[in-house]
Coordinates of C-alpha atoms in Angstrom, one line a residue:
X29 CA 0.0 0.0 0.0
X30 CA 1.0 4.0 -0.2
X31 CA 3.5 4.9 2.5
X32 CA 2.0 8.4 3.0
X33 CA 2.1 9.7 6.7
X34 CA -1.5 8.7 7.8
X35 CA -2.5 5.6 5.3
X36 CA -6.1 6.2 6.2
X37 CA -5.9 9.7 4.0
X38 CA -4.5 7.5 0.9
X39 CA -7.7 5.9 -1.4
X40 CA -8.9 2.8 -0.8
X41 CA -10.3 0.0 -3.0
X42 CA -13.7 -0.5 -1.8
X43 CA -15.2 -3.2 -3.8
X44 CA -14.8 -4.3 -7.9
X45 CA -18.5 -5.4 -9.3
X46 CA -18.3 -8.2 -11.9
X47 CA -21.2 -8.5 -14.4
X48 CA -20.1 -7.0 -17.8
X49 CA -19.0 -9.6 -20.7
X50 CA -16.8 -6.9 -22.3
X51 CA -14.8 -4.0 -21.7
X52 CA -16.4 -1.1 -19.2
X53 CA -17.0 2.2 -21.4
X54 CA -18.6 4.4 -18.5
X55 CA -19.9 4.8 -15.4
X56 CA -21.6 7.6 -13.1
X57 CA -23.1 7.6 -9.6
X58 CA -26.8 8.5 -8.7
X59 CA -26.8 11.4 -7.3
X60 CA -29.1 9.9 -4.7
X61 CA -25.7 8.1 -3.2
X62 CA -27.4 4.6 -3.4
X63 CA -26.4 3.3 -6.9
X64 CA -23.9 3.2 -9.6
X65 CA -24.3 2.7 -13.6
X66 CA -22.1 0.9 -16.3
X67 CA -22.2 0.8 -19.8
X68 CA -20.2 -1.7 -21.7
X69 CA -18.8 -3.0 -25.1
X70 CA -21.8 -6.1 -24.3
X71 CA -24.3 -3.4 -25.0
X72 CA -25.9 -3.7 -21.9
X73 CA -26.3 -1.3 -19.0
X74 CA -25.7 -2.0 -16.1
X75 CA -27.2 -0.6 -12.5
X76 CA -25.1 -1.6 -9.4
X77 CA -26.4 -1.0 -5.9
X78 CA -24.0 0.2 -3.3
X79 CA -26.4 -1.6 -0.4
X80 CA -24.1 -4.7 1.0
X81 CA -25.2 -7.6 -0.6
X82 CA -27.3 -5.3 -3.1
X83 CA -28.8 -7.2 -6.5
X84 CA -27.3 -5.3 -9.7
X85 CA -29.5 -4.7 -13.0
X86 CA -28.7 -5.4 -15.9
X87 CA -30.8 -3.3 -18.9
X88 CA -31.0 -4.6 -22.7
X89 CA -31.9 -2.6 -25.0
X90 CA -28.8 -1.0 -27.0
X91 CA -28.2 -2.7 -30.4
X92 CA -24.4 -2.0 -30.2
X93 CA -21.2 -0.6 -28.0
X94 CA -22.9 1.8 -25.0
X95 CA -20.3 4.2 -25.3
X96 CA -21.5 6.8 -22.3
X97 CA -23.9 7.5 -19.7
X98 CA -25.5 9.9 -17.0
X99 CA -28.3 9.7 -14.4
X100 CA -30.4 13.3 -14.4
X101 CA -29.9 15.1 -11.6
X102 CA -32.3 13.9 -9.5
X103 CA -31.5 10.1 -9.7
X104 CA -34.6 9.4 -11.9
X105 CA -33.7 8.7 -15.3
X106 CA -30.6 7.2 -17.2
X107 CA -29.4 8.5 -20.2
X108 CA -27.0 6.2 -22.6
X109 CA -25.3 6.6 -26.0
X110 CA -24.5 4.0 -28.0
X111 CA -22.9 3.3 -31.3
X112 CA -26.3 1.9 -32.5
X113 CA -26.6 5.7 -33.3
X114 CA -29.4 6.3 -30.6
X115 CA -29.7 7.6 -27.2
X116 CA -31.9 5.6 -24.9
X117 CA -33.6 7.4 -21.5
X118 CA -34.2 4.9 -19.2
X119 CA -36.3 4.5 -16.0
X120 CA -34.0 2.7 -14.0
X121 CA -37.0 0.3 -12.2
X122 CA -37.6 -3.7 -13.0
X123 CA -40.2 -3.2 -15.7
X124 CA -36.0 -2.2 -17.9
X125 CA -38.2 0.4 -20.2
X126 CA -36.6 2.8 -22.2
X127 CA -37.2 5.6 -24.7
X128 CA -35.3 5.8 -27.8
X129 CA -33.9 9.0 -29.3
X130 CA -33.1 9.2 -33.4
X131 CA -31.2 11.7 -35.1
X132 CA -27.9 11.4 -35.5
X133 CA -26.8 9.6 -38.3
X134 CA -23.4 7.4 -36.9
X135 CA -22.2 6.4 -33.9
X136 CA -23.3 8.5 -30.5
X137 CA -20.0 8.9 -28.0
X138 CA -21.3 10.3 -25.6
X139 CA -24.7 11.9 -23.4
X140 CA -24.7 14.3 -21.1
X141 CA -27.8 16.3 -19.2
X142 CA -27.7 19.8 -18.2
X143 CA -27.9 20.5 -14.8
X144 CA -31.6 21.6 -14.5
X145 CA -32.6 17.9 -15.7
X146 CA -34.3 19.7 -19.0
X147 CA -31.9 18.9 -21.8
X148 CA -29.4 16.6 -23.1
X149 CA -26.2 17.2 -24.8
X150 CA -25.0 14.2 -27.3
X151 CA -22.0 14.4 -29.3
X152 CA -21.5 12.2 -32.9
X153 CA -19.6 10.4 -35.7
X154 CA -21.6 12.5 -37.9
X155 CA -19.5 15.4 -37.0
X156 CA -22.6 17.4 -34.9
X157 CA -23.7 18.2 -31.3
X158 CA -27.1 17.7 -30.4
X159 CA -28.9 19.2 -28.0
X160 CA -32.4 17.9 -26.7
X161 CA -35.3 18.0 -24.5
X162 CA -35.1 15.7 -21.7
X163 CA -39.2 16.0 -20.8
X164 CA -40.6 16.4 -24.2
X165 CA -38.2 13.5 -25.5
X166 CA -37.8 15.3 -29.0
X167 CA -34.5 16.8 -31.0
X168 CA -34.0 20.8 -30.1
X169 CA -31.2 21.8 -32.3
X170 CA -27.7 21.2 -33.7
X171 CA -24.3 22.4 -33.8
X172 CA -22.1 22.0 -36.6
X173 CA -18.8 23.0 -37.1
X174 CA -16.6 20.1 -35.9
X175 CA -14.9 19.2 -39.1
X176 CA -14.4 15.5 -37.8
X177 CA -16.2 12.6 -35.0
X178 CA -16.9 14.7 -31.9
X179 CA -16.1 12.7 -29.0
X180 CA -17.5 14.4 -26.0
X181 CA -19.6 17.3 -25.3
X182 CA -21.2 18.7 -21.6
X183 CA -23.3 21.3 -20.8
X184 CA -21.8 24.4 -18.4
X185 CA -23.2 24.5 -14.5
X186 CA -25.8 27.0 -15.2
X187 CA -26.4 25.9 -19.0
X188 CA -25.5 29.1 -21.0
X189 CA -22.5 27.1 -22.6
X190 CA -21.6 23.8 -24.2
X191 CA -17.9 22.4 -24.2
X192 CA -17.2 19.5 -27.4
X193 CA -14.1 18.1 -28.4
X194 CA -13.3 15.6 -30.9
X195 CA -11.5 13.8 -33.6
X196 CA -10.4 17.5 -35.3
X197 CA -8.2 18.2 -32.7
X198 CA -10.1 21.2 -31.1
X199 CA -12.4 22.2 -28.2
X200 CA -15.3 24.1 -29.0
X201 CA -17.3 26.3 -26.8
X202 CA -20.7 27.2 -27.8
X203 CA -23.4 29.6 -26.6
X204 CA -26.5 27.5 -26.0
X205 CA -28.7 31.0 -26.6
X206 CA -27.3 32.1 -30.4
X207 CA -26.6 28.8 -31.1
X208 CA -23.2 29.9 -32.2
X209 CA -19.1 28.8 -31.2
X210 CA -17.6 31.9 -29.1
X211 CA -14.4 30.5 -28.7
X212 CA -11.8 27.2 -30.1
X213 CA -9.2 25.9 -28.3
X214 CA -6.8 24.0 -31.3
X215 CA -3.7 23.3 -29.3
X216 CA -3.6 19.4 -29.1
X217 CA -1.2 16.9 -30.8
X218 CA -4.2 14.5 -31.0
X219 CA -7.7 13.7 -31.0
X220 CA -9.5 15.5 -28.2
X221 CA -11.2 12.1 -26.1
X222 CA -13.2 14.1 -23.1
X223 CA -14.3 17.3 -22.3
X224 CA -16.0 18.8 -18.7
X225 CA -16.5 21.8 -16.9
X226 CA -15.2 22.6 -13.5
X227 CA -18.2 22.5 -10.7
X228 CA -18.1 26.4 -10.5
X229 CA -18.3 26.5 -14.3
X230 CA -15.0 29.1 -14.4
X231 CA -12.6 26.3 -15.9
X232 CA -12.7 23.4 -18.8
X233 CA -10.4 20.7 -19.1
X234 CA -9.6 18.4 -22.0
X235 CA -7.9 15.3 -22.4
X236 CA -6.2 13.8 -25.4
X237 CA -4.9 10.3 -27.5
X238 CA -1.5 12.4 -27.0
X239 CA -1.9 11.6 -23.1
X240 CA -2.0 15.2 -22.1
X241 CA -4.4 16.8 -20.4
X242 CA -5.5 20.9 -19.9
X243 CA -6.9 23.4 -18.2
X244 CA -8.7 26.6 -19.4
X245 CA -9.5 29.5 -17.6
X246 CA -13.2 30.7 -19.2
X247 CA -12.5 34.5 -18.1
X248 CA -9.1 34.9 -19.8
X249 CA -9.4 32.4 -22.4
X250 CA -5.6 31.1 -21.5
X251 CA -4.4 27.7 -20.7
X252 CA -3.4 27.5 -17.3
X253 CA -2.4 24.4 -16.8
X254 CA -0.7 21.6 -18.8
X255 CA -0.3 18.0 -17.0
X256 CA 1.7 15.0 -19.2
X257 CA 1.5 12.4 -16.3
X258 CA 0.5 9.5 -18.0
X259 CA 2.3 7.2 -20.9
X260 CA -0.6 6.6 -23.3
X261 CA -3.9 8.5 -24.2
X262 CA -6.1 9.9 -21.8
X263 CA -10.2 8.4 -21.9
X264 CA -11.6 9.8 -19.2
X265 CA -11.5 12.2 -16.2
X266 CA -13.8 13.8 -14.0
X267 CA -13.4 16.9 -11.4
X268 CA -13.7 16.4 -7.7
X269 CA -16.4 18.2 -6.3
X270 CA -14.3 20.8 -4.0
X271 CA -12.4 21.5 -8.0
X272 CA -9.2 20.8 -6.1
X273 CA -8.6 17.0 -7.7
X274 CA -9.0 15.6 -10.8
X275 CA -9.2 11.8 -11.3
X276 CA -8.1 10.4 -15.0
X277 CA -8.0 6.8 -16.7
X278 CA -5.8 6.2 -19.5
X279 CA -4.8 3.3 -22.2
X280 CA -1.3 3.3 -19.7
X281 CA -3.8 0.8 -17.6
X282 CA -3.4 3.4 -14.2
X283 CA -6.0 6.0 -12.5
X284 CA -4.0 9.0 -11.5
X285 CA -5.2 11.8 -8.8
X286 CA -4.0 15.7 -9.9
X287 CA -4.2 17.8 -6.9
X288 CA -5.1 21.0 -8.9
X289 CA -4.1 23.9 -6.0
X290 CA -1.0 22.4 -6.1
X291 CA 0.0 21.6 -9.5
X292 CA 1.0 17.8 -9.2
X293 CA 0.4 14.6 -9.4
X294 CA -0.1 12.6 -5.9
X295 CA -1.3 9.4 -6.2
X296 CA -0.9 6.4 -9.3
X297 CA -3.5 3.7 -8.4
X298 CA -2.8 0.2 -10.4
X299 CA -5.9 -1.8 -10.4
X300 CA -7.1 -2.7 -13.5
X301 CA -5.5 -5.2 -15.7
X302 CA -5.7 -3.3 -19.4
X303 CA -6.6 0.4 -20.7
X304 CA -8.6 2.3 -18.1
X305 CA -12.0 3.7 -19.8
X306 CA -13.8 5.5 -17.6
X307 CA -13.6 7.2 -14.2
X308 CA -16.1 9.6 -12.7
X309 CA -16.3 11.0 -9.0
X310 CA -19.4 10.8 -6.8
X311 CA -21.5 13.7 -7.2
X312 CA -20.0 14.8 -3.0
X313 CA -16.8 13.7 -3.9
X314 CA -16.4 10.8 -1.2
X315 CA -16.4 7.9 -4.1
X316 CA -15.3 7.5 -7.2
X317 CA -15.5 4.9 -10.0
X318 CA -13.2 3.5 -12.5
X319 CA -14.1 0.8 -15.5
X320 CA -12.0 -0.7 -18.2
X321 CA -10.8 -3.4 -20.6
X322 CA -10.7 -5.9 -17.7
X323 CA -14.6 -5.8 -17.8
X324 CA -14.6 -4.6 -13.9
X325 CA -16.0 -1.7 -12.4
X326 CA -13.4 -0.8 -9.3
X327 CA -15.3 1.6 -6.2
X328 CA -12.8 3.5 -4.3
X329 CA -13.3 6.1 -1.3
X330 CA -11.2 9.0 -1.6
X331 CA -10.3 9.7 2.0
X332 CA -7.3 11.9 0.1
X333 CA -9.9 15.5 0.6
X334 CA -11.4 15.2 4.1
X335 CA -8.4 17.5 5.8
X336 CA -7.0 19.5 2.8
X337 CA -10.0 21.3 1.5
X338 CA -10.6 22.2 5.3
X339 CA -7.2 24.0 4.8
X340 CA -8.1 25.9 1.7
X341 CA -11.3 27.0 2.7
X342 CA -9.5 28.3 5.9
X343 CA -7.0 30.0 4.0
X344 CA -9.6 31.4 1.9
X345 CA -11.6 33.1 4.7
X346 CA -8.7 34.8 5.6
X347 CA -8.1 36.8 2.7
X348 CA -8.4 40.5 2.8
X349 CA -11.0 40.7 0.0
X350 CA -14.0 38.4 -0.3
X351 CA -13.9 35.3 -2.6
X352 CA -16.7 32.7 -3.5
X353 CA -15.3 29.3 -2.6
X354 CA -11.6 28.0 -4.3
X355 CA -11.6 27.6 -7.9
X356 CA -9.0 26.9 -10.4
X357 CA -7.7 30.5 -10.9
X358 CA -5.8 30.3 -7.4
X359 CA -3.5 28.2 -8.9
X360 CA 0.4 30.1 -8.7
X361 CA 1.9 30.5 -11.2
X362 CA -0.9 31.8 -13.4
X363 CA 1.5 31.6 -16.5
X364 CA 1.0 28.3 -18.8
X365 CA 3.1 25.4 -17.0
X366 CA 3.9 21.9 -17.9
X367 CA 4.2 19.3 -15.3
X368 CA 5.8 16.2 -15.7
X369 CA 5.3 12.7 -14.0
X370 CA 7.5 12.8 -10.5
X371 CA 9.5 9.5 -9.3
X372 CA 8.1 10.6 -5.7
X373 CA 4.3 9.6 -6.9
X374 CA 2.9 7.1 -4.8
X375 CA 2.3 3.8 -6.4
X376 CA -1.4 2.1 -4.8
X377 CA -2.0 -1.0 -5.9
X378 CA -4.6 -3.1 -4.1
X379 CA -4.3 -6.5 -2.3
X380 CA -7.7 -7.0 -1.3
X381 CA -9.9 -7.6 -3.7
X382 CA -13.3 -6.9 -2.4
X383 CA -13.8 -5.5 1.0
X384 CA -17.6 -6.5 1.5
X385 CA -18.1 -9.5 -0.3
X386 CA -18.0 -11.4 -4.0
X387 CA -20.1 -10.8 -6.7
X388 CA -23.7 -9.8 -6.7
X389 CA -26.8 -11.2 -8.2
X390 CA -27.4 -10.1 -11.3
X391 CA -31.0 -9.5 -12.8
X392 CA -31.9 -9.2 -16.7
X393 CA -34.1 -7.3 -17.7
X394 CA -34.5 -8.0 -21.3
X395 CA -37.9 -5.6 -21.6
X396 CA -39.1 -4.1 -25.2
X397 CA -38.8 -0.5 -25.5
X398 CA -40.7 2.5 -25.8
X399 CA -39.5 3.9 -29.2
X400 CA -39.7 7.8 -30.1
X401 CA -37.8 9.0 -33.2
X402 CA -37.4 12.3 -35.0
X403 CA -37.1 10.8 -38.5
X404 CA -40.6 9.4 -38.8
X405 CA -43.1 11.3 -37.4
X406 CA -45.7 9.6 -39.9
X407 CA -45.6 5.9 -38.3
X408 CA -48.6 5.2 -36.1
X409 CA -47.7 3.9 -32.5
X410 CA -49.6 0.9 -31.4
X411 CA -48.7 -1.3 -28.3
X412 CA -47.4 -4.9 -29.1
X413 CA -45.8 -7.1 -27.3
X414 CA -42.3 -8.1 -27.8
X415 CA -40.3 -11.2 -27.5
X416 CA -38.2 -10.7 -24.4
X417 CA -34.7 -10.2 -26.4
X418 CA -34.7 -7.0 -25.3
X419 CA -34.7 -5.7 -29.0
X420 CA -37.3 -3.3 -30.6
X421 CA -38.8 -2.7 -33.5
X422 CA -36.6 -0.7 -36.7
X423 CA -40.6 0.3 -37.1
X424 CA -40.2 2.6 -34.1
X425 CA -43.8 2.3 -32.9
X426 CA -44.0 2.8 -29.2
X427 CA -43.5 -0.8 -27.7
X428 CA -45.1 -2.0 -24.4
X429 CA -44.1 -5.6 -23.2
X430 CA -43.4 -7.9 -20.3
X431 CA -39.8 -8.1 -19.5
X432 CA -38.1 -11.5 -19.2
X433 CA -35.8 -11.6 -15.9
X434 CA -33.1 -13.8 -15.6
X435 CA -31.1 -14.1 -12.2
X436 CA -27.8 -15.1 -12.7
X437 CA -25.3 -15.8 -9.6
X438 CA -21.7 -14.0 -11.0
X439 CA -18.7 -16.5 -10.7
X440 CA -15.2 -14.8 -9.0
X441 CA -13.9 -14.3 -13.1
X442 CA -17.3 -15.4 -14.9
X443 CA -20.7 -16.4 -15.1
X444 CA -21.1 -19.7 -13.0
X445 CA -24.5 -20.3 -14.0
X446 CA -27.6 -19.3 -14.6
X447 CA -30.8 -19.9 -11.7
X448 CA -34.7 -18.8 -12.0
X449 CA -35.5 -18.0 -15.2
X450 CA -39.4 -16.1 -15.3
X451 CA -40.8 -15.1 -18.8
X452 CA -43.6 -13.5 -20.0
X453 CA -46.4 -15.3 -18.0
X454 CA -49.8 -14.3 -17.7
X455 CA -53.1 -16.3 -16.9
X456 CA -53.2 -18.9 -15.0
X457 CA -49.6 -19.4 -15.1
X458 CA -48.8 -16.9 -13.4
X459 CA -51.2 -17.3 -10.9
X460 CA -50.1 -20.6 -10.4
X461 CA -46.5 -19.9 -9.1
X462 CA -45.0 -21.5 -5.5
X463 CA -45.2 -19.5 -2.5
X464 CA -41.2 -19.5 -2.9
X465 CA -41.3 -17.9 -6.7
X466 CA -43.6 -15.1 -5.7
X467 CA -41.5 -14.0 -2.6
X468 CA -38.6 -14.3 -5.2
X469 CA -40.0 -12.6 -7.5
X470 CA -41.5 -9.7 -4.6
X471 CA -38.1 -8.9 -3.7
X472 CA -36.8 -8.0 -7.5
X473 CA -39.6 -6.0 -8.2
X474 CA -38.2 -2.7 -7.8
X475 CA -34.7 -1.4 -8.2
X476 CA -34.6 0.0 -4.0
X477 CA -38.5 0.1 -2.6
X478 CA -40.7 -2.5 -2.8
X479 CA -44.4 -1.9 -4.1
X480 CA -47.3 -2.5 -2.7
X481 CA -49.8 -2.4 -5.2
X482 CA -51.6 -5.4 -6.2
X483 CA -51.2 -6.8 -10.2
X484 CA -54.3 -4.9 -11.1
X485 CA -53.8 -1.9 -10.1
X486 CA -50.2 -2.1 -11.6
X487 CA -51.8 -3.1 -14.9
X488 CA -54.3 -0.4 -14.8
X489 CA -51.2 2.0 -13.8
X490 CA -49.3 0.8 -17.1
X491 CA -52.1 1.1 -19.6
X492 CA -52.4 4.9 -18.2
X493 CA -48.9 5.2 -18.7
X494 CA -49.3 4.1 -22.2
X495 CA -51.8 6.4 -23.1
X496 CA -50.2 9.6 -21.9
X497 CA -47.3 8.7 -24.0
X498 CA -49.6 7.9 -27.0
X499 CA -50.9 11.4 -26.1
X500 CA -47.6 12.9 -25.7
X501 CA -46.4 11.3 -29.2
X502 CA -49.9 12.9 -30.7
X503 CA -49.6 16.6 -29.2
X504 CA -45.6 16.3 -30.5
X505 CA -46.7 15.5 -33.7
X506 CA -49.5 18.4 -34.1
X507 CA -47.1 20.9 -32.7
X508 CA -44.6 20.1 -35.5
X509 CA -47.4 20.1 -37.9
X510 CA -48.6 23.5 -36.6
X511 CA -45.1 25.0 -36.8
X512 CA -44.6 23.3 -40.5
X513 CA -47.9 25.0 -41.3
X514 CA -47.3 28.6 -39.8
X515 CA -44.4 28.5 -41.6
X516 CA -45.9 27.5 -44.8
X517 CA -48.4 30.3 -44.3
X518 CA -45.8 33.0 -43.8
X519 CA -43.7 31.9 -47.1
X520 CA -46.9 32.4 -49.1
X521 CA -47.9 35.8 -47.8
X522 CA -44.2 37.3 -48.5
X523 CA -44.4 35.4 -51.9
X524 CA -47.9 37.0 -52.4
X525 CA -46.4 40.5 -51.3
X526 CA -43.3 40.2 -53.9
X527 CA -46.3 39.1 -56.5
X528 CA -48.1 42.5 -55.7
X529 CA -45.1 44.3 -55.7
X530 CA -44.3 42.9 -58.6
X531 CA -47.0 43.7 -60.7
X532 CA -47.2 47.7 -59.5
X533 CA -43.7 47.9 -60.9
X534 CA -45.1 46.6 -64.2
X535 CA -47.5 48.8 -64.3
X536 CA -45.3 51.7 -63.5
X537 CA -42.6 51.0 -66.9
X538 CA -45.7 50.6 -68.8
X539 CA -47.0 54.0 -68.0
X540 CA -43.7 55.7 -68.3
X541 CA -43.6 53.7 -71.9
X542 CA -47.4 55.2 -73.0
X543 CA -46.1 58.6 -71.9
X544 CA -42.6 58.8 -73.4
X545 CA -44.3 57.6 -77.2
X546 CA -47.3 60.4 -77.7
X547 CA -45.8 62.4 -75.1
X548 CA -49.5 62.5 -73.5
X549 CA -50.5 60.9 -70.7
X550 CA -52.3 57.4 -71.0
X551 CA -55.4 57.0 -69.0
X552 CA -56.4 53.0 -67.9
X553 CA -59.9 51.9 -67.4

């Protein structure tokens, strides 16, 4: 372990979930402190719960790679990209349902909401940024001047910008109100791979294949700091919630902390076997999350902040003028710096390798979808039911279906075997289940509170559902009809007033021809 001066203030690995067939693409925390999300290469998502001995979820849905993912702020909804070129928004309960969201033409790399829960932010192979509304489910608008795959893209903390990098080698900012780029940041020796904004919003940072990684001051425009720490590309980083650390994953298979006040690196944690993906701090700060090629998803506590922010804030208050709370323009010197890896970095590398216990259950949920897209507004949207694959219709009707749950005990490296296996059942099957199957079967119903309402009422609660989305498909489509036909009406009364115009004009040369031949005036009847 580290040899710091009080081990308790180095990280610790608190657990590694097991689940994922493939390589771990992203991960974020609920902001409601109780759960953690994956997305995978295996196309599925998956929903871990942080409870001891807590059953983990796993959602089908995604026809290809999940390549990010974000729960809204208020621990609600999910939000995933995929390379399927769709962006699903999923409730994270048992029933697995989803809404799909079409418009970009390639692969989707990444999702992001704002943080008012309204919108979403997705970033393409097609060379675009999307923005769109998170409670009408429908496209808003796109931004277009990426001249190559955009990688990333994330909304500011009060919404009024929009950070994307990509496969051009720049970082854009846009302003989300003119819909226009105010500023490009082109200094990279590679492909930008992941873009975020400071928790204050005063800073962006972007990482790189050409393993650095950079830090922006918004109100000067300048790069303030320049970090080369790790030996391959950077994937993935995420601020700490004080803005005083920074937690990276790169290709070089290690998760490196930056202490930003100070300007160095301070800790090198080695526990993944292949590139690291993803990483991603708890929304307080006291957790964080990294996921990689190994197919494991590693939880460790921070303990590293608990005494040192106490120290800034302290040396904040006693300033002679008035700050807000740190940010990243205290950092001495101001000037553009490079910082190079240092041989005193403490090496962590874990020898326990769960702290709680092994691997949890693991439930399907193989559910058909609801399906909304932007690219067929004309298809008619009838409930059917769907086999329980987990796949949905290219039709993109909106689908309601029973889901087909499969609990699956996870093996220390693999899937040991498979146990009850419930599909669609209705009638008298279903009514004819052991004592033993409907406990089972009581206690996987929801994702953390059990329900108490009886089957009716829960089918009489789902065929409500499924009319107010009918409903909310309908009024969607009649508002795009009524803006299509407003606009129509305004293009016919400017052509009609160009007509008129038109026509005066004529009449004027024709006078001014009658008069300049006789040299009298011509009078029209």
């Amino acid at each position: 372990m580290a040899t710091m001066a009080s081990v308790t203030e180095d990280p610790t690995l608190e657990r590694h979930f097991k689940g994922h067939k493939d390589a771990v693409t992203c991960a974020d925390f609920n902001p409601n402190r109780k759960q953690l999300a994956s997305g995978s290469v295996d196309k599925t998502l998956m929903i871990w719960n942080l409870a001891p001995k807590g059953r983990a979820f796993c959602f089908v849905g995604h026809q290809d790679v999940i390549t990010g993912l974000q729960f809204s702020p208020s621990g609600t909804l999910v939000a995933s990209s995929s390379k399927d070129r769709t962006v699903r928004l999923w409730t994270p309960s048992i029933k697995g349902e989803s809404t799909v969201f079409k418009a970009h033409t390639a692969a989707v790399r990444s999702v992001a909401f704002s943080h008012d829960g309204q919108r979403l932010v997705t970033a393409s192979d097609d060379k675009s940024v999307k923005v769109w509304s998170a409670h009408r489910q429908c496209f808003i608008y796109s931004l277009n001047q990426h001249t190559n795959w955009v990688r990333c893209a994330r909304f500011s903390p009060d919404g009024r910008l929009i950070a994307s990098g990509g496969d051009d080698r720049s970082v854009r900012l846009w302003d989300t109100s003119t819909k226009h780029c105010i500023n490009c940041f082109t200094d990279y020796g590679g492909s930008a791979t992941f873009v975020d904004f400071n928790s204050s919003g005063t800073c962006i940072a972007s990482s790189s294949v050409d393993s650095s990684l950079k830090i922006w001051d918004l109100r000067t425009n300048k790069l303030i700091q320049h970090y080369q720490v790790h030996s391959a590309g950077i994937n993935s980083f995420s601020f700490h919630s004080s803005n005083n650390y920074l937690v990276s994953g790169s290709t070089d298979s290690t998760v490196k902390i930056l202490d930003l006040l100070e300007g160095r690196l301070i800790y090198t944690l080695h526990g993944h076997k292949g590139a690291v993906i993803t990483v991603a701090f708890s929304r307080v700060g006291d957790f964080f999350a990294s996921g990689g090629a190994d197919s494991q998803v590693l939880l460790w506590r921070t303990n590293f902040d608990s005494r040192s922010y106490q120290d800034v804030l302290q040396q904040h208050s006693r300033r002679s003028t008035p700050d807000p709370s740190p940010h990243l323009a205290d950092i001495y010197p101001r000037t553009p710096h490079l910082h190079h890896p240092q041989s005193t970095a403490i090496q962590v590398i874990p020898t326990v390798a769960d702290t709680w216990f092994t691997d949890p259950h693991v439930i399907e949920l193989g559910q058909a979808v609801h399906s909304t897209t932007l690219l067929n507004r004309k298809t008619h949207s009838t409930p059917t039911q769907a086999s329980g694959n987990g796949h949905h219709s290219n039709s993109l009707p909106v689908h309601h279906a029973a889901s087909s749950r499969v609990e699956r005990w996870m093996g220390a490296e693999s899937a040991a075997g498979e146990g009850l296996t419930a599909g669609n059942q209705t009638g008298p099957d279903r009514r004819g289940k052991g004592k033993g199957e409907e406990e089972e079967i009581a206690q996987t119903r929801p994702l953390e509170v059990l329900s108490g309402h009886p089957l009716g009422l829960d089918s009489t609660l789902q065929n409500i559902v499924q009319q107010l989305d009918i409903l909310t498909q309908t009024v969607s489509v009649l508002e795009e009809r009524l803006t299509l036909t407003e606009d129509k009406m305004k293009a016919c009364l400017l052509h009609q007033s160009q007509i008129l115009k038109d026509v005066r004009a004529s009449g004027a040369r024709r006078r001014t021809e009658s008069e300049g031949t006789d040299g009298s005036p011509v009078h029209f009847t």
